[in-house]
Coordinates of C-alpha atoms in Angstrom, one line a residue:
Chain A
M1 CA 8.3 0.3 1.0
S2 CA 7.4 2.8 3.2
N3 CA 4.1 5.0 3.6
A4 CA 5.8 7.9 1.8
Q5 CA 6.6 5.8 -1.5
K6 CA 3.3 4.3 -1.4
R7 CA 1.6 7.4 -1.1
L8 CA 3.4 8.9 -3.7
L9 CA 3.4 6.0 -6.2
K10 CA -1.0 6.5 -5.6
E11 CA -0.3 10.1 -6.5
F12 CA 1.9 9.1 -9.5
K13 CA -0.5 6.6 -10.9
K14 CA -3.0 9.5 -10.9
Y15 CA -0.9 11.9 -12.6
S16 CA -0.1 9.7 -15.2
N17 CA -3.6 8.8 -16.0
P18 CA -4.8 9.8 -18.8
N19 CA -8.2 9.5 -18.0
N20 CA -7.5 12.1 -15.0
K21 CA -6.7 15.7 -16.2
L22 CA -4.8 18.1 -14.3
S23 CA -6.1 21.8 -13.7
E24 CA -5.7 23.8 -17.0
S25 CA -2.9 25.6 -15.2
I26 CA -0.9 22.8 -14.7
I27 CA 1.4 21.5 -17.8
S28 CA 2.9 18.8 -16.0
L29 CA 3.6 16.9 -12.5
T30 CA 6.2 14.1 -12.9
P31 CA 8.9 12.6 -11.0
I32 CA 12.2 13.6 -12.5
N33 CA 12.7 9.8 -13.1
D34 CA 10.8 7.1 -12.3
N35 CA 13.3 5.5 -9.8
N36 CA 12.9 8.6 -7.2
L37 CA 9.8 9.1 -6.5
F38 CA 11.1 11.4 -3.7
D39 CA 12.2 14.6 -6.4
W40 CA 9.4 16.3 -8.6
I41 CA 9.1 18.6 -11.5
A42 CA 6.3 20.6 -12.3
I43 CA 5.7 22.9 -14.9
I44 CA 2.6 25.7 -15.0
N45 CA 1.1 28.4 -16.9
P46 CA -1.0 30.4 -14.4
I47 CA -3.6 31.1 -17.3
E48 CA -6.0 32.6 -14.7
T49 CA -3.1 34.8 -13.3
I50 CA -1.4 38.0 -13.9
Y51 CA 1.5 35.9 -15.1
K52 CA -0.8 34.1 -17.7
K53 CA 2.1 34.1 -20.3
G54 CA 4.8 32.6 -18.6
F55 CA 5.7 29.5 -18.3
Y56 CA 7.2 28.6 -14.7
K57 CA 9.3 25.6 -13.6
L58 CA 8.8 24.5 -9.8
S59 CA 10.7 21.8 -7.9
I60 CA 9.5 19.6 -5.3
K61 CA 11.3 17.7 -2.9
L62 CA 10.0 15.3 -0.4
S63 CA 10.9 13.8 2.3
N64 CA 10.3 10.5 4.0
T65 CA 7.9 11.4 6.6
Y66 CA 5.2 13.0 3.8
P67 CA 2.6 13.4 3.5
L68 CA 3.1 14.4 7.6
T69 CA 5.3 17.2 6.3
P70 CA 4.7 19.1 3.7
P71 CA 7.0 19.0 0.5
I72 CA 9.4 21.3 0.1
I73 CA 8.5 23.6 -3.2
K74 CA 10.4 26.2 -5.1
F75 CA 10.4 28.1 -8.2
I76 CA 13.4 27.0 -10.1
T77 CA 15.2 30.3 -11.0
N78 CA 19.0 29.0 -11.1
E79 CA 18.8 26.3 -13.6
S80 CA 22.2 25.7 -15.6
Q81 CA 22.8 26.7 -19.3
I82 CA 22.7 23.4 -20.6
D83 CA 19.2 22.5 -18.9
R84 CA 17.7 25.8 -19.6
D85 CA 14.8 25.3 -21.5
E86 CA 13.5 28.4 -24.1
Q87 CA 10.3 28.2 -23.2
I88 CA 10.4 28.5 -19.1
T89 CA 10.7 31.8 -17.5
Y90 CA 13.5 31.7 -14.6
Q91 CA 12.7 34.8 -12.9
I92 CA 9.5 35.4 -11.4
P93 CA 9.1 38.9 -9.4
H94 CA 6.5 38.4 -7.1
C95 CA 6.1 39.5 -3.1
N96 CA 5.9 36.5 -1.7
I97 CA 8.4 34.7 -3.7
D98 CA 12.4 35.2 -3.1
F99 CA 13.6 36.6 -6.4
K100 CA 17.3 34.5 -6.5
T101 CA 16.5 31.6 -5.1
G102 CA 13.2 30.8 -5.9
E103 CA 11.9 30.0 -2.5
I104 CA 8.1 30.5 -1.7
C105 CA 6.3 32.2 1.4
L106 CA 3.4 30.2 2.2
D107 CA 2.0 29.5 5.5
I108 CA 0.0 26.0 4.3
L109 CA 3.2 24.9 2.8
K110 CA 4.8 25.1 6.5
I111 CA 4.9 22.4 8.9
D112 CA 2.4 24.4 11.7
N113 CA -0.6 24.7 8.8
W114 CA 0.2 22.0 6.2
S115 CA -2.4 19.5 6.0
P116 CA -1.8 15.4 4.9
I117 CA -4.8 15.3 2.8
W118 CA -3.3 18.4 0.2
T119 CA -1.6 16.5 -2.5
L120 CA 1.1 17.5 -4.6
E121 CA -1.0 19.0 -7.5
Y122 CA -3.0 20.6 -4.6
S123 CA 0.1 22.3 -3.1
I124 CA 0.7 23.4 -6.6
L125 CA -2.5 24.8 -7.3
A126 CA -2.2 26.9 -4.2
I127 CA 1.0 28.3 -5.7
I128 CA -0.9 29.4 -8.5
Y129 CA -3.5 31.1 -6.2
L130 CA -0.8 32.8 -4.1
L131 CA 0.3 34.3 -8.0
N132 CA -3.0 36.3 -7.9
N133 CA -3.1 36.7 -3.9
Q134 CA 0.3 38.7 -2.7
E135 CA 0.5 39.2 0.8
P136 CA 3.0 42.2 0.7
N137 CA 3.2 42.2 4.5
S138 CA 4.9 39.1 4.3
P139 CA 7.4 39.8 1.7
L140 CA 10.4 38.2 0.3
N141 CA 10.8 40.2 -2.3
I142 CA 10.8 44.0 -0.8
D143 CA 10.7 46.1 -3.8
F144 CA 7.9 44.0 -5.7
A145 CA 5.9 44.5 -2.4
N146 CA 6.2 48.2 -2.0
L147 CA 5.0 48.4 -5.6
I148 CA 2.0 46.0 -4.9
K149 CA 1.6 48.4 -1.9
L150 CA 0.9 51.6 -3.7
N151 CA -0.9 49.0 -6.2
D152 CA 0.9 50.8 -9.4
K153 CA -0.8 48.0 -11.7
L154 CA 1.2 49.5 -14.5
A155 CA 4.8 49.1 -13.0
I156 CA 3.8 45.6 -11.9
N157 CA 2.4 44.5 -15.2
S158 CA 5.3 45.7 -17.2
I159 CA 7.8 44.0 -14.8
I160 CA 6.0 41.4 -14.9
N161 CA 6.0 40.9 -18.4
Y162 CA 9.7 42.4 -18.9
Y163 CA 11.2 38.6 -17.5
I164 CA 8.5 36.3 -19.5
K165 CA 10.3 35.4 -22.8
Chain B
M1 CA 4.5 -46.2 14.5
E2 CA 8.5 -47.3 15.0
Y3 CA 10.2 -44.5 15.8
S4 CA 7.9 -43.2 18.5
R5 CA 9.7 -45.0 20.3
Y6 CA 12.5 -43.4 20.5
L7 CA 11.5 -39.7 19.8
N8 CA 8.9 -37.6 20.9
L9 CA 6.2 -36.2 18.4
A10 CA 6.8 -32.4 17.9
K11 CA 4.1 -30.5 20.1
A12 CA 1.6 -28.6 17.7
S13 CA 3.0 -25.3 19.4
A14 CA 6.6 -25.9 18.7
I15 CA 5.1 -26.6 14.8
I16 CA 3.6 -23.2 14.7
R17 CA 6.7 -21.7 16.1
A18 CA 8.9 -22.9 13.6
H19 CA 6.3 -21.9 11.0
Q20 CA 6.0 -18.3 12.5
K21 CA 9.6 -18.2 12.9
D22 CA 10.2 -19.3 8.7
E23 CA 7.4 -16.8 8.0
S24 CA 9.4 -13.7 9.7
F25 CA 12.3 -14.9 7.6
V26 CA 10.6 -15.2 4.7
K27 CA 9.6 -11.5 5.3
D28 CA 13.0 -10.6 5.4
V29 CA 14.3 -11.9 2.3
E30 CA 11.5 -10.6 0.7
S31 CA 12.0 -7.0 1.8
K32 CA 15.5 -7.2 1.1
I33 CA 14.7 -8.6 -2.5
L34 CA 12.2 -6.4 -3.2
D35 CA 14.9 -3.5 -2.2
T36 CA 17.1 -4.8 -4.6
I37 CA 14.5 -5.2 -7.4
R38 CA 13.5 -1.3 -7.1
E39 CA 17.3 0.2 -7.1
F40 CA 17.4 -1.5 -10.5
K41 CA 14.1 -1.5 -12.3
G42 CA 12.2 1.3 -10.4
A43 CA 9.3 1.3 -7.5
A44 CA 6.4 1.3 -10.2
F45 CA 7.9 -2.2 -12.0
V46 CA 8.2 -3.3 -8.1
Q47 CA 4.4 -2.7 -7.4
R48 CA 3.7 -4.2 -10.6
G49 CA 5.6 -7.8 -9.7
K50 CA 4.5 -7.9 -6.6
N51 CA 2.9 -11.2 -6.4
W52 CA 5.7 -13.2 -8.1
I53 CA 8.1 -11.5 -5.9
R54 CA 6.5 -12.5 -2.6
I55 CA 6.5 -16.5 -4.1
L56 CA 10.2 -15.8 -5.6
S57 CA 11.6 -14.9 -2.0
R58 CA 9.4 -18.0 -0.2
V59 CA 11.3 -20.2 -2.7
V60 CA 14.8 -18.8 -2.4
Y61 CA 14.2 -19.1 1.5
L62 CA 13.2 -22.8 1.1
L63 CA 15.7 -23.6 -1.4
T64 CA 18.7 -22.3 0.6
T65 CA 17.5 -23.9 3.8
M66 CA 14.8 -26.8 3.2
G67 CA 16.9 -27.1 -0.7
I68 CA 20.0 -28.0 0.7
G69 CA 19.2 -30.7 2.8
S70 CA 19.5 -28.9 6.1
R71 CA 16.7 -27.9 8.4
T72 CA 15.3 -24.4 8.2
L73 CA 15.6 -21.5 10.6
G74 CA 12.4 -22.3 12.1
E75 CA 12.8 -26.0 12.4
E76 CA 16.4 -25.5 14.0
Y77 CA 15.1 -22.7 16.5
V78 CA 12.7 -25.1 18.1
D79 CA 14.8 -28.4 17.3
I80 CA 12.5 -30.4 15.5
R81 CA 12.9 -32.5 12.1
Y82 CA 11.1 -35.0 9.7
V83 CA 10.7 -38.3 9.9
N84 CA 8.9 -40.6 7.6
N85 CA 8.5 -44.1 8.0
N86 CA 12.0 -44.1 9.9
R87 CA 13.6 -42.7 7.2
N88 CA 14.6 -38.7 6.7
I89 CA 12.7 -37.0 4.3
G90 CA 14.5 -36.9 1.1
I91 CA 16.0 -33.9 -0.6
R92 CA 13.4 -35.1 -3.4
R93 CA 10.3 -34.6 -1.4
R94 CA 11.9 -31.4 0.1
L95 CA 12.2 -29.8 -3.7
L96 CA 8.7 -31.3 -4.6
Y97 CA 7.6 -29.3 -1.4
V98 CA 9.6 -25.7 -2.7
I99 CA 7.9 -26.4 -6.5
A100 CA 4.4 -27.1 -4.8
C101 CA 4.8 -23.1 -3.3
I102 CA 4.9 -22.1 -6.9
I103 CA 1.1 -22.9 -7.4
P104 CA -0.3 -19.8 -5.6
L105 CA 1.3 -18.2 -8.7
F106 CA -1.0 -19.2 -10.8
A107 CA -4.1 -19.8 -8.5
T108 CA -5.8 -16.5 -10.2
R109 CA -6.0 -18.0 -13.6
L110 CA -7.2 -21.3 -12.2
G111 CA -10.3 -18.9 -10.9
N112 CA -12.8 -21.2 -9.3
I113 CA -10.1 -24.0 -8.2
A114 CA -8.2 -21.2 -5.9
Q115 CA -11.6 -21.1 -3.6
Y116 CA -11.3 -24.6 -3.2
G117 CA -7.6 -24.6 -2.2
K118 CA -8.6 -21.7 0.5
L119 CA -10.8 -24.1 1.7
L120 CA -9.0 -27.1 1.8
S121 CA -5.9 -25.1 3.9
Q122 CA -8.6 -24.1 6.2
L123 CA -9.6 -27.9 6.6
N124 CA -5.8 -28.9 7.0
L125 CA -5.7 -25.9 9.6
I126 CA -9.0 -27.6 11.9
L127 CA -7.3 -30.9 11.0
F128 CA -4.0 -29.9 12.5
Y129 CA -5.8 -27.9 15.7
F130 CA -7.5 -31.4 16.7
F131 CA -4.4 -33.8 16.0
G132 CA -1.0 -31.7 15.5
R133 CA 1.3 -33.2 12.8
Y134 CA 0.7 -31.3 9.5
Y135 CA 0.7 -27.5 9.9
D136 CA 0.9 -27.1 6.4
I137 CA -1.5 -28.7 3.3
G138 CA 1.6 -29.7 1.3
K139 CA 3.4 -31.1 4.0
R140 CA 0.2 -33.8 4.8
L141 CA 0.3 -34.4 1.2
L142 CA 3.6 -35.5 0.9
G143 CA 3.6 -36.8 4.6
M144 CA 6.5 -34.4 5.9
E145 CA 6.0 -35.3 9.7
Y146 CA 8.0 -33.5 12.7
V147 CA 9.5 -35.1 15.6
S148 CA 11.1 -32.8 17.9
S149 CA 14.9 -34.1 18.7
S150 CA 15.0 -32.5 22.4
G151 CA 13.3 -33.8 25.6
E152 CA 12.9 -37.5 27.1
V153 CA 10.6 -39.9 25.5
S154 CA 7.5 -40.0 27.3
K155 CA 5.8 -43.3 27.3
D156 CA 2.3 -42.4 25.8
N157 CA 3.2 -40.3 22.5
T158 CA -0.7 -38.0 23.1
N159 CA 1.1 -35.8 24.6
V160 CA 1.6 -33.2 21.1
G161 CA -0.2 -30.3 22.7
K162 CA -3.4 -29.8 20.8
Y163 CA -5.8 -27.0 20.2
K164 CA -8.8 -28.6 20.2
Y165 CA -11.1 -25.7 21.2
L166 CA -9.5 -23.4 18.5
G167 CA -10.3 -26.4 15.7
M168 CA -13.8 -26.3 16.9
A169 CA -14.4 -22.7 16.5
L170 CA -12.8 -22.7 13.4
A171 CA -15.2 -25.9 12.2
A172 CA -18.3 -23.9 13.5
Q173 CA -16.9 -21.0 11.7
L174 CA -16.5 -22.8 8.6
T175 CA -20.2 -24.6 8.5
F176 CA -21.7 -21.8 9.2
Q177 CA -20.2 -19.8 5.9
G178 CA -20.9 -23.2 4.3
I179 CA -24.8 -23.0 5.5
V180 CA -25.0 -19.2 4.2
K181 CA -23.3 -20.1 0.9
V182 CA -25.9 -22.7 0.1
K183 CA -28.4 -21.0 1.2
D184 CA -27.3 -17.8 -1.3
I185 CA -27.2 -20.2 -4.4
V186 CA -30.9 -21.9 -3.9
K187 CA -31.7 -18.4 -3.5
E188 CA -30.0 -17.7 -6.8
R189 CA -31.9 -20.7 -8.3
Q190 CA -35.5 -19.3 -7.4
K191 CA -34.4 -15.9 -8.7
L192 CA -33.5 -17.7 -11.9
V193 CA -36.4 -19.7 -11.9
V194 CA -38.8 -16.6 -11.3
D195 CA -37.0 -14.7 -14.1
I196 CA -37.3 -17.0 -16.8
D197 CA -41.2 -17.3 -15.8
D198 CA -41.7 -13.7 -16.9
N199 CA -39.5 -11.8 -19.0
V200 CA -41.4 -8.5 -18.0
N201 CA -39.2 -8.1 -15.0
E202 CA -36.1 -8.2 -16.8
K203 CA -35.9 -4.5 -17.5
E204 CA -36.4 -4.0 -13.6
H205 CA -33.8 -6.4 -13.0
D206 CA -31.2 -4.5 -15.2
S207 CA -31.9 -1.4 -13.4
E208 CA -31.1 -3.1 -9.9
K209 CA -28.0 -4.0 -11.4
E210 CA -26.6 -0.8 -11.9
E211 CA -27.8 0.4 -8.8
T212 CA -26.0 -2.4 -7.1
E213 CA -22.9 -1.8 -9.5
E214 CA -22.7 2.2 -8.5
S215 CA -22.7 1.4 -4.5
V216 CA -20.0 -1.2 -5.4
E217 CA -17.9 1.8 -7.2
F218 CA -18.8 4.6 -4.5
K219 CA -17.3 1.5 -1.7
T220 CA -14.1 1.3 -4.0
E221 CA -14.0 5.0 -4.6
T222 CA -13.9 6.2 -1.1
P223 CA -10.0 5.6 0.1
C224 CA -8.3 7.4 2.9
L225 CA -7.2 10.6 2.1
L226 CA -3.9 10.2 4.2
C227 CA -2.4 7.4 2.2
L228 CA -4.9 7.4 -0.6
S229 CA -5.4 3.6 -0.5
S230 CA -8.7 2.2 1.0
L231 CA -9.1 2.1 4.5
E232 CA -7.7 -0.1 6.4
N233 CA -9.0 -0.3 10.0
A234 CA -11.2 2.6 9.5
A235 CA -11.1 5.4 12.3
A236 CA -13.3 8.1 12.8
A237 CA -11.9 11.3 14.6
G238 CA -14.0 13.5 16.9
C239 CA -15.3 15.5 14.2
G240 CA -16.4 12.2 12.3
H241 CA -14.2 12.1 10.0
V242 CA -12.7 9.2 8.9
F243 CA -9.2 7.3 8.4
C244 CA -7.2 4.6 8.1
W245 CA -6.3 4.2 11.7
T246 CA -2.8 3.8 11.5
C247 CA -2.4 7.0 9.2
V248 CA -4.3 9.7 11.8
L249 CA -2.7 8.0 14.7
E250 CA 1.1 8.9 13.1
W251 CA -1.0 12.7 12.5
A252 CA -2.5 12.9 15.8
Q253 CA 0.9 12.2 17.5
Q254 CA 2.8 15.5 15.3
S255 CA -0.5 17.9 14.9
R256 CA -3.5 18.4 17.1
S257 CA -6.2 19.2 14.4
C258 CA -8.2 16.9 12.1
P259 CA -6.7 16.9 8.6
L260 CA -10.0 17.6 6.8
C261 CA -11.6 20.4 9.2
R262 CA -9.0 21.2 11.6
A263 CA -11.3 20.4 14.6
A264 CA -9.1 19.2 17.8
L265 CA -8.1 16.2 17.4
K266 CA -7.0 14.0 20.4
P267 CA -5.4 10.8 20.0
Q268 CA -7.4 9.2 22.7
Q269 CA -10.8 10.1 21.3
L270 CA -9.9 8.1 17.8
L271 CA -12.9 5.8 17.5
L272 CA -12.1 2.6 15.4
L273 CA -14.8 1.7 13.3
R274 CA -16.0 -2.2 12.8

């Protein structure tokens, strides 16, 4: 068993232990199926942010070099019609998240700033933190970054809530 | 012994080499079986059944080599074979040896007896270092002795390549451990006597117990933050943070900062803690 598998198995055990509570914002954090620990799904409800009404789905892909390399985490924005869940919001307007692909621009998830002590849970929490701390100077969603720069709270909130189901 | 006129007894070094070779082949078989089972049943299942898979792979390896009457790959490698009372070792005895390999599976249930088994195999090792012949306790019990089928027959068969000094060191260690254990037992007995003498002490004893339990918990709950398992060969970085040696070395080759505090981290500054 490779080091990555061992470590992911430890994390899996931790998250599936009912005595161990995840953060309230994380609804679930599990591998897609038991046989493949390199492919996870997280569902978040970022209650302490301006996105608090929405449930979002994240895909987490890991390589065999984890935890030496960061996980690749994306918001799921292009789920096929069959798999779509009524509860989940598939569009997220955020200046550091690509609106079409769901790609996330977060420095600690890049290889130069990643640290192997971060687990999947911490990575998700970092993303939730990013939701409320938008960084309009390195945007992936330029239109939304402009709103953030103008600090037009009414527009920001109404756009976010427009997409939430 | 009759056969010694025609054949050399296997050298201790050859026996060790044969065993090591076999061990590596068993590992090979094990990893293949693990991969296969993981494919079908998932990683969680494999993690739970690790013990019996290890023994299963050993049995598979021995059955397919020794079980069908040929030599194991390790024995072939150093060219040694069994003899016993001038005859080849029969298939029945070989099978008995294979079956004996399953015993460790029940070791956890046997509890205390498992400890004696460990002691017995250690004693066997000491005997092996002194006199050669049986590296494995099962083989000693079944009288499966090796001869080397290559090389000239030497007149005096005393040249079996013994590891006398290694045996002595091991024996010394064992006796020392024994002494410490006996001392512990004696101490515990005395404590018991004191406890019975005055029951007032009982409460204090209880609180002491709790304390020790807490400290044990603390020990098991400080894993290496990189692999999340218990620390293996603990190594300290320059900043004082402790990780497994292999984990932190792997990281240090890629990045030159401590995973915890991002202080500069040079691989040559890693300090192995003993």
